[in-house]
Amino acid sequence: MARTEQQSNDKFAGRWFWRYASPAAFYPLAGKIENVCWVLACLLTLVGLYVGFFVAPTDATQGEVYRVIFIHVPAAWMAMVIYLAMAFWAGTGLVLGTRLSFMMSHALAPTGAIMAVVALWTGALWGRPTWGTYWVWDARITSTLILFFLYVGYMALAAAFDDKKKGDRASALIALVGAINVPIIYFSVKWWTTLHQGSSVRPGSSSMATTMLWAMLIMTFAFWAYCVAAAMHRLRTQIIERESGSAWLREAVK
Amino acid sequence: MSLRTVAGAVFRREMQLFARRKSDWANPIVFFLIVCSLFPFAVGSESEKLKLIGIGVIFVGALLSAMLSLPRLFDDDARDGSLELMLASSEPLAVLILARITALSLGLGAALTIAAPVFALFYALPFAVAGMLALSVAMAVPTLLLIGAIAAALLVSARGGAILTAVLVLPLTIPTLIFGAGAALKVFYGEPPAAELALQGAFLLLALALCPLAAAAALKISTD
């Protein structure tokens, strides 16, 4: 381990961050990031949910049910952000050939898919009392559903190859194709819904109380922390799986 | 050999194969026919009901049957070794792939374009709508084949086959589906379909510009 690190340090003198493209160098750092983020996620969730459920006022038109927004909206945001991050690491992997980038991309995909499902599920539970139906073919809901399909396609493709390296590059390519398509799909769906049905009343179109905004902000950071922690955990598991033969790993997990 | 000769040879070979292996275009048409005839059994035979779902069913049916033809883009060639020759060629791979997709689009696209307005009769759709449906299908099938070529190229050496192709390709064809079926719907409601057709054309051109390059990269990855 020491030798390879020395080499890479010499090669990229002054660019300390390149060092972390090596699984051996990043593995311990990922562990630290993971721990910090787990703590942050727990604390922020507790504070955020407390503010959201007990401090924030009852909504004038929706009553108590609006409080699902504190989970629904951060989850929907994360589903989108994670797709971009995933495509970014996939692209980085394709260009630079760094295997840790592909692992990062794989580590993000399940969390992103879960976020999409959470957003859809809480949206359905919210829609029933406010709109009178679990599902509306509204632009945002529909594009989140399609985003979920893209996550599933990415994961299924990565798993379809016996040769892991091939699976890495193939799924990276499809992640990039998806990333180009996401805006096209979003605007198509938006146009489609405005063509075929009147736009539905959007929650949150009225101005929000400050405490509501705070709760949402804190919950958003909680979701960020959770997603980073989960991704780092999955990344470490992947490193252990893939680098299982290497000496540094035996040293690190001893 | 110039690029034009090579691409032309690939195109001609594909067209000849298509003409000689009748199952390549006959099976998709039969599949399309069966899909279109299943829905009335499920929905009921009143023509008012059928009119409303007809455009969507026919459009989705055409996309599905084009999708099922995707494996024939590269799979047979991978088996008999001609794919290796194509990869070894000094000409740009993207252009050769484009030649193949063009041939398949012309053959399969024409077959589905002729079939779509005929199947529109099942759903008691007016002639103007059937005509617009044919035009939409004629633009949508090449778009789907272009996007699908990426997935087909990736899956040459993977497990999963047809289902995985569907999971990868169908979500990406939703814009084409929206505006393709949308154009026919506009005619159905007596409005001008120009905007939908323009957007559908835009998707086709965008796919034409980007997909062959992505498919070439995909083929290099999967046959590495």
Coordinates of C-alpha atoms in Angstrom, one line a residue:
Chain A
M1 CA 0.0 0.0 0.0
A2 CA 2.7 2.4 1.0
R3 CA 4.6 1.9 -2.2
T4 CA 1.6 2.6 -4.6
E5 CA 0.6 5.6 -2.5
Q6 CA 4.2 7.0 -2.7
Q7 CA 4.1 6.5 -6.5
S8 CA 0.9 8.2 -7.0
N9 CA 2.0 11.1 -4.8
D10 CA 5.1 11.6 -6.8
K11 CA 3.2 11.5 -10.1
F12 CA 0.5 13.9 -9.1
A13 CA 2.7 16.1 -6.9
G14 CA 0.6 18.9 -5.3
R15 CA -2.7 17.3 -6.3
W16 CA -3.4 15.5 -3.1
F17 CA -7.0 14.6 -4.0
W18 CA -6.0 12.4 -6.9
R19 CA -4.7 10.0 -4.3
Y20 CA -8.3 9.3 -3.3
A21 CA -9.0 7.8 -6.7
S22 CA -7.3 4.7 -5.3
P23 CA -9.6 2.4 -3.3
A24 CA -6.9 1.7 -0.8
A25 CA -6.6 5.4 0.0
F26 CA -10.3 6.2 0.0
Y27 CA -11.4 3.2 2.0
P28 CA -10.4 4.6 5.4
L29 CA -11.6 8.1 4.5
A30 CA -15.0 6.7 3.3
G31 CA -15.3 5.1 6.7
K32 CA -14.8 8.4 8.5
I33 CA -17.2 10.3 6.2
E34 CA -19.7 7.5 6.7
N35 CA -19.6 7.7 10.5
V36 CA -19.8 11.5 10.6
C37 CA -22.8 11.4 8.2
W38 CA -24.6 8.7 10.2
V39 CA -24.4 10.9 13.3
L40 CA -25.5 14.0 11.3
A41 CA -28.3 12.1 9.7
C42 CA -29.7 10.9 13.1
L43 CA -29.4 14.3 14.8
L44 CA -30.8 16.3 11.9
T45 CA -33.7 13.9 11.4
L46 CA -34.6 14.2 15.1
V47 CA -34.4 18.0 15.1
G48 CA -36.1 18.3 11.7
L49 CA -39.0 15.9 12.5
Y50 CA -39.4 17.6 15.9
V51 CA -39.7 21.1 14.3
G52 CA -41.8 19.7 11.5
F53 CA -44.3 17.8 13.7
F54 CA -44.5 19.8 16.8
V55 CA -43.3 23.4 16.1
A56 CA -44.5 24.1 12.6
P57 CA -48.1 25.3 12.5
T58 CA -51.0 23.4 11.1
D59 CA -51.6 24.2 7.5
A60 CA -54.7 26.4 6.9
T61 CA -56.1 24.4 4.0
Q62 CA -54.6 20.9 4.4
G63 CA -54.6 20.4 8.1
E64 CA -52.0 18.1 9.6
V65 CA -51.6 15.9 6.6
Y66 CA -49.3 18.4 4.9
R67 CA -46.5 17.4 7.3
V68 CA -45.6 14.5 5.0
I69 CA -43.9 17.3 3.0
F70 CA -40.9 17.1 5.3
I71 CA -40.1 13.6 4.0
H72 CA -41.7 13.8 0.6
V73 CA -39.9 16.9 -0.8
P74 CA -36.3 16.0 0.4
A75 CA -36.7 12.5 -1.0
A76 CA -37.8 13.8 -4.4
W77 CA -34.9 16.2 -4.5
M78 CA -32.4 13.5 -3.5
A79 CA -33.8 11.2 -6.2
M80 CA -32.8 13.8 -8.8
V81 CA -29.5 14.9 -7.3
I82 CA -28.3 11.3 -6.9
Y83 CA -29.0 10.6 -10.5
L84 CA -26.8 13.5 -11.5
A85 CA -24.1 12.4 -9.1
M86 CA -24.3 8.9 -10.4
A87 CA -24.1 10.0 -14.0
F88 CA -21.2 12.3 -13.1
W89 CA -19.2 9.4 -11.5
A90 CA -20.1 7.2 -14.4
G91 CA -18.8 9.7 -16.9
T92 CA -15.6 10.2 -14.8
G93 CA -15.1 6.5 -14.8
L94 CA -15.5 6.3 -18.5
V95 CA -13.1 9.1 -19.2
L96 CA -10.4 8.5 -16.6
G97 CA -10.8 4.7 -16.2
T98 CA -10.8 5.0 -12.4
R99 CA -12.4 1.9 -10.9
L100 CA -13.4 3.7 -7.8
S101 CA -15.6 6.1 -9.9
F102 CA -17.7 3.1 -11.2
M103 CA -18.0 1.8 -7.6
M104 CA -19.2 5.2 -6.5
S105 CA -21.7 5.2 -9.2
H106 CA -22.9 1.7 -8.3
A107 CA -23.1 2.7 -4.6
L108 CA -25.3 5.7 -5.4
A109 CA -27.9 3.9 -7.6
P110 CA -29.8 1.9 -4.9
T111 CA -30.1 4.9 -2.6
G112 CA -31.4 7.0 -5.5
A113 CA -33.9 4.4 -6.4
I114 CA -35.0 4.2 -2.8
M115 CA -35.4 8.0 -2.7
A116 CA -37.6 7.9 -5.8
V117 CA -39.8 5.2 -4.3
V118 CA -40.0 7.1 -1.0
A119 CA -41.0 10.2 -2.9
L120 CA -43.7 8.4 -4.9
W121 CA -45.0 6.5 -1.9
T122 CA -45.3 9.4 0.4
G123 CA -46.8 11.4 -2.5
A124 CA -49.5 8.7 -2.9
L125 CA -50.3 8.8 0.8
W126 CA -50.4 12.6 0.7
G127 CA -52.5 12.6 -2.5
R128 CA -55.3 10.5 -1.1
P129 CA -56.5 12.9 1.6
T130 CA -55.7 16.1 -0.3
W131 CA -56.5 15.3 -4.0
G132 CA -58.8 12.3 -3.2
T133 CA -56.6 9.9 -5.2
Y134 CA -53.4 8.0 -4.7
W135 CA -52.1 8.7 -8.1
V136 CA -52.2 11.6 -10.5
W137 CA -50.4 11.6 -13.8
D138 CA -48.9 14.9 -13.0
A139 CA -45.6 16.0 -14.5
R140 CA -43.4 15.7 -11.4
I141 CA -44.9 12.4 -10.3
T142 CA -44.6 10.9 -13.7
S143 CA -41.0 12.1 -14.2
T144 CA -40.0 10.7 -10.8
L145 CA -41.5 7.4 -11.9
I146 CA -39.5 7.4 -15.1
L147 CA -36.4 8.4 -13.0
F148 CA -37.1 5.2 -11.0
F149 CA -37.2 3.2 -14.2
L150 CA -33.8 4.7 -15.2
Y151 CA -32.3 3.7 -11.9
V152 CA -33.7 0.1 -12.3
G153 CA -32.3 -0.1 -15.8
Y154 CA -28.9 1.0 -14.7
M155 CA -28.8 -1.5 -11.8
A156 CA -30.1 -4.4 -13.9
L157 CA -27.6 -3.7 -16.7
A158 CA -24.7 -3.5 -14.2
A159 CA -25.8 -6.9 -12.9
A160 CA -26.2 -8.5 -16.3
F161 CA -22.5 -9.0 -17.1
D162 CA -20.3 -11.7 -15.7
D163 CA -17.3 -9.5 -16.3
K164 CA -17.6 -6.8 -13.7
K165 CA -15.4 -4.3 -15.7
K166 CA -17.7 -4.7 -18.7
G167 CA -20.7 -4.2 -16.5
D168 CA -19.1 -1.0 -15.1
R169 CA -18.5 0.6 -18.4
A170 CA -21.8 -0.6 -20.0
S171 CA -23.9 0.7 -17.1
A172 CA -21.9 4.0 -17.0
L173 CA -22.8 4.5 -20.7
I174 CA -26.5 3.9 -20.0
A175 CA -26.3 6.3 -17.0
L176 CA -25.0 9.0 -19.3
V177 CA -27.7 8.3 -22.0
G178 CA -30.3 8.6 -19.2
A179 CA -28.8 11.8 -18.0
I180 CA -29.1 13.4 -21.4
N181 CA -32.7 12.1 -21.6
V182 CA -33.9 13.2 -18.2
P183 CA -34.5 16.9 -19.2
I184 CA -36.1 15.8 -22.5
I185 CA -38.4 13.4 -20.6
Y186 CA -39.2 16.0 -18.0
F187 CA -40.3 18.7 -20.4
S188 CA -42.2 16.2 -22.6
V189 CA -44.1 15.0 -19.7
K190 CA -44.8 18.5 -18.5
W191 CA -46.1 19.4 -21.9
W192 CA -48.2 16.2 -22.0
T193 CA -49.9 16.9 -18.7
T194 CA -50.6 20.5 -19.5
L195 CA -52.1 19.4 -22.8
H196 CA -54.4 16.7 -21.4
Q197 CA -55.5 17.9 -18.1
G198 CA -55.6 21.1 -16.1
S199 CA -52.7 21.6 -13.9
S200 CA -53.5 20.4 -10.4
V201 CA -53.3 22.6 -7.3
R202 CA -49.8 22.5 -6.2
P203 CA -49.1 22.2 -2.5
G204 CA -46.6 24.8 -1.4
S205 CA -47.8 27.4 -3.9
S206 CA -48.9 29.5 -1.1
S207 CA -46.2 31.1 1.0
M208 CA -44.9 28.9 3.7
A209 CA -44.5 29.7 7.4
T210 CA -40.9 30.2 8.4
T211 CA -40.9 27.2 10.8
M212 CA -42.2 25.0 8.0
L213 CA -39.3 26.2 5.8
W214 CA -36.8 25.5 8.5
A215 CA -38.1 22.0 9.1
M216 CA -37.9 21.3 5.4
L217 CA -34.4 22.7 5.2
I218 CA -33.2 20.6 8.2
M219 CA -34.8 17.5 6.8
T220 CA -33.2 18.2 3.4
F221 CA -29.8 18.2 5.1
A222 CA -30.7 15.1 7.1
F223 CA -31.5 13.3 3.8
W224 CA -28.2 14.5 2.3
A225 CA -26.4 13.1 5.3
Y226 CA -28.3 9.8 5.1
C227 CA -27.6 9.4 1.4
V228 CA -23.9 10.1 1.7
A229 CA -23.6 7.7 4.6
A230 CA -25.5 5.0 2.8
A231 CA -23.5 5.5 -0.3
M232 CA -20.2 5.4 1.6
H233 CA -21.3 2.2 3.4
R234 CA -22.2 0.6 0.1
L235 CA -18.9 1.8 -1.5
R236 CA -16.9 0.3 1.3
T237 CA -18.8 -3.0 0.9
Q238 CA -18.0 -2.9 -2.8
I239 CA -14.4 -2.2 -2.2
I240 CA -14.2 -5.2 0.1
E241 CA -15.9 -7.4 -2.4
R242 CA -13.9 -6.4 -5.4
E243 CA -10.5 -5.9 -3.9
S244 CA -10.8 -9.0 -1.7
G245 CA -7.5 -10.4 -2.9
S246 CA -5.3 -7.4 -2.1
A247 CA -2.9 -7.1 0.8
W248 CA -3.9 -3.6 2.0
L249 CA -7.5 -4.7 2.5
R250 CA -6.5 -7.7 4.6
E251 CA -4.5 -5.2 6.6
A252 CA -7.3 -2.7 6.8
V253 CA -10.1 -5.0 7.9
K254 CA -8.0 -7.1 10.3
Chain B
M1 CA -12.5 1.2 -50.0
S2 CA -14.1 4.4 -49.3
L3 CA -16.5 4.9 -46.4
R4 CA -19.4 5.2 -48.8
T5 CA -18.7 1.8 -50.4
V6 CA -18.4 0.1 -47.0
A7 CA -21.5 1.7 -45.5
G8 CA -23.3 1.0 -48.7
A9 CA -22.3 -2.7 -48.6
V10 CA -23.5 -2.9 -45.0
F11 CA -26.8 -1.3 -45.9
R12 CA -27.3 -3.6 -48.9
R13 CA -26.4 -6.7 -46.9
E14 CA -28.9 -5.7 -44.3
M15 CA -31.7 -5.1 -46.8
Q16 CA -31.0 -8.4 -48.5
L17 CA -31.1 -10.3 -45.3
F18 CA -34.4 -8.5 -44.5
A19 CA -35.9 -9.4 -47.8
R20 CA -34.8 -13.1 -47.6
R21 CA -35.6 -13.8 -44.0
K22 CA -39.3 -13.2 -44.2
S23 CA -39.8 -14.0 -40.5
D24 CA -37.8 -10.8 -39.7
W25 CA -40.7 -8.6 -40.8
A26 CA -43.6 -11.0 -40.8
N27 CA -43.3 -11.9 -37.1
P28 CA -43.3 -8.3 -35.9
I29 CA -46.4 -7.6 -38.0
V30 CA -48.1 -10.7 -36.6
F31 CA -47.1 -9.7 -33.1
F32 CA -48.4 -6.2 -33.7
L33 CA -51.7 -7.6 -35.0
I34 CA -52.1 -9.8 -32.0
V35 CA -51.4 -7.0 -29.5
C36 CA -53.9 -4.7 -31.3
S37 CA -56.6 -7.4 -31.2
L38 CA -56.1 -8.3 -27.6
F39 CA -57.3 -5.0 -26.2
P40 CA -60.9 -5.1 -27.4
F41 CA -61.3 -8.4 -25.5
A42 CA -60.1 -6.7 -22.3
V43 CA -61.9 -3.4 -22.7
G44 CA -65.2 -4.4 -24.4
S45 CA -66.3 -4.1 -28.0
E46 CA -68.3 -0.8 -27.9
S47 CA -66.8 1.3 -30.7
E48 CA -67.0 4.5 -28.6
K49 CA -64.7 3.0 -26.0
L50 CA -62.4 1.5 -28.5
K51 CA -62.0 4.9 -30.4
L52 CA -60.6 6.4 -27.2
I53 CA -57.9 3.8 -26.6
G54 CA -57.2 3.0 -30.3
I55 CA -54.5 5.5 -31.0
G56 CA -52.6 4.6 -27.8
V57 CA -52.9 0.9 -28.3
I58 CA -51.7 1.0 -31.9
F59 CA -48.8 3.3 -31.1
V60 CA -47.6 1.3 -28.2
G61 CA -48.0 -1.9 -30.2
A62 CA -45.8 -0.6 -33.0
L63 CA -43.1 0.5 -30.5
L64 CA -43.2 -2.9 -28.7
S65 CA -42.9 -4.9 -31.9
A66 CA -40.1 -2.7 -33.1
M67 CA -38.4 -3.2 -29.7
L68 CA -38.7 -7.0 -30.1
S69 CA -36.8 -6.7 -33.4
L70 CA -33.8 -5.0 -31.7
P71 CA -31.8 -8.2 -30.9
R72 CA -31.5 -8.9 -34.7
L73 CA -29.4 -5.7 -35.0
F74 CA -26.3 -7.3 -33.6
D75 CA -27.0 -10.8 -32.1
D76 CA -26.8 -12.9 -35.2
D77 CA -23.7 -11.1 -36.4
A78 CA -22.1 -11.6 -33.1
R79 CA -22.8 -15.3 -33.5
D80 CA -21.5 -15.8 -37.0
G81 CA -18.5 -13.5 -36.6
S82 CA -19.5 -10.7 -39.0
L83 CA -19.7 -8.3 -36.1
E84 CA -16.0 -8.8 -35.5
L85 CA -15.3 -7.9 -39.1
M86 CA -17.3 -4.7 -38.7
L87 CA -15.4 -3.9 -35.6
A88 CA -12.1 -4.5 -37.3
S89 CA -13.0 -2.3 -40.2
S90 CA -11.0 0.9 -40.4
E91 CA -14.1 3.0 -41.2
P92 CA -15.9 4.7 -38.3
L93 CA -18.1 2.2 -36.5
A94 CA -20.8 4.8 -35.9
V95 CA -21.4 5.2 -39.6
L96 CA -21.6 1.4 -40.2
I97 CA -24.1 1.1 -37.3
L98 CA -26.1 4.0 -38.8
A99 CA -26.2 2.1 -42.1
R100 CA -27.6 -1.0 -40.4
I101 CA -30.2 1.0 -38.4
T102 CA -31.2 2.8 -41.6
A103 CA -31.8 -0.5 -43.4
L104 CA -33.8 -1.9 -40.5
S105 CA -35.8 1.4 -40.2
L106 CA -36.7 1.3 -43.8
G107 CA -37.7 -2.4 -43.8
L108 CA -39.4 -2.8 -40.5
G109 CA -40.5 0.9 -40.4
A110 CA -42.3 0.5 -43.7
A111 CA -44.0 -2.7 -42.6
L112 CA -45.2 -1.2 -39.4
T113 CA -46.2 2.0 -41.1
I114 CA -48.4 0.1 -43.6
A115 CA -49.9 -2.0 -40.8
A116 CA -50.7 0.8 -38.4
P117 CA -53.5 2.5 -40.3
V118 CA -55.0 -0.9 -41.3
F119 CA -55.2 -1.9 -37.6
A120 CA -56.8 1.5 -36.9
L121 CA -59.9 0.1 -38.6
F122 CA -60.2 -2.3 -35.6
Y123 CA -60.8 0.7 -33.4
A124 CA -63.2 2.5 -35.7
L125 CA -60.8 5.5 -36.1
P126 CA -61.5 7.9 -39.0
F127 CA -59.2 7.8 -42.0
A128 CA -57.5 11.2 -41.2
V129 CA -56.5 9.8 -37.8
A130 CA -55.3 6.6 -39.3
G131 CA -53.2 8.5 -41.8
M132 CA -51.6 10.7 -39.1
L133 CA -51.0 7.5 -37.1
A134 CA -49.1 6.0 -40.0
L135 CA -46.9 9.2 -40.3
S136 CA -46.3 9.2 -36.5
V137 CA -45.3 5.5 -36.5
A138 CA -43.0 6.1 -39.5
M139 CA -41.1 8.7 -37.4
A140 CA -41.3 6.8 -34.1
V141 CA -39.9 3.5 -35.3
P142 CA -36.6 4.9 -36.5
T143 CA -36.3 6.9 -33.2
L144 CA -36.9 3.7 -31.2
L145 CA -34.4 1.7 -33.2
L146 CA -31.8 4.4 -32.9
I147 CA -32.2 4.6 -29.1
G148 CA -32.6 0.8 -28.9
A149 CA -29.4 0.2 -30.8
I150 CA -27.4 1.4 -27.8
A151 CA -29.1 -1.1 -25.6
A152 CA -28.8 -3.9 -28.2
A153 CA -25.1 -3.1 -28.6
L154 CA -24.6 -3.3 -24.8
L155 CA -26.5 -6.5 -24.4
V156 CA -24.7 -8.4 -27.2
S157 CA -22.6 -10.1 -24.5
A158 CA -24.9 -9.8 -21.5
R159 CA -27.5 -12.0 -19.8
G160 CA -31.0 -10.8 -19.6
G161 CA -32.1 -10.4 -23.2
A162 CA -35.6 -9.2 -24.1
I163 CA -36.8 -8.0 -20.6
L164 CA -33.7 -6.0 -20.0
T165 CA -33.9 -4.4 -23.4
A166 CA -37.5 -3.4 -22.6
V167 CA -36.4 -2.0 -19.2
L168 CA -33.6 0.0 -20.8
V169 CA -35.3 1.2 -24.0
L170 CA -39.0 1.8 -23.2
P171 CA -38.5 4.6 -20.6
L172 CA -36.3 6.5 -23.1
T173 CA -39.0 6.4 -25.8
I174 CA -41.6 8.1 -23.7
P175 CA -41.1 11.6 -25.3
T176 CA -41.6 10.0 -28.8
L177 CA -44.7 8.2 -27.5
I178 CA -46.2 11.4 -26.0
F179 CA -45.8 13.4 -29.2
G180 CA -46.4 10.6 -31.7
A181 CA -49.6 9.5 -30.2
G182 CA -50.3 13.2 -29.5
A183 CA -50.2 14.2 -33.1
A184 CA -52.8 11.5 -33.9
L185 CA -54.9 12.6 -30.9
K186 CA -54.8 16.2 -32.2
V187 CA -56.2 15.1 -35.6
F188 CA -58.8 13.0 -33.7
Y189 CA -60.0 16.2 -31.9
G190 CA -59.8 18.2 -35.1
E191 CA -56.9 20.4 -34.2
P192 CA -53.7 21.0 -36.2
P193 CA -50.9 18.5 -35.2
A194 CA -48.0 20.6 -36.4
A195 CA -46.3 21.2 -33.0
E196 CA -46.3 17.5 -32.1
L197 CA -45.0 16.5 -35.5
A198 CA -42.2 19.1 -35.2
L199 CA -41.2 17.9 -31.8
Q200 CA -41.2 14.3 -32.9
G201 CA -39.1 15.2 -35.9
A202 CA -36.7 17.0 -33.5
F203 CA -36.4 13.8 -31.3
L204 CA -35.7 11.8 -34.5
L205 CA -33.0 14.2 -35.6
L206 CA -31.4 14.3 -32.1
A207 CA -31.4 10.5 -31.9
L208 CA -29.9 10.4 -35.4
A209 CA -27.1 12.7 -34.4
L210 CA -26.2 11.1 -31.0
C211 CA -27.3 7.5 -30.9
P212 CA -25.0 6.0 -33.5
L213 CA -22.0 7.4 -31.6
A214 CA -23.3 6.0 -28.3
A215 CA -24.1 2.7 -29.9
A216 CA -20.6 2.5 -31.4
A217 CA -19.1 3.2 -27.9
A218 CA -21.5 0.5 -26.5
L219 CA -20.5 -2.1 -29.0
K220 CA -16.8 -1.5 -28.2
I221 CA -17.5 -1.9 -24.5
S222 CA -19.5 -5.1 -24.9
T223 CA -17.2 -6.8 -27.4
D224 CA -14.0 -5.7 -25.6

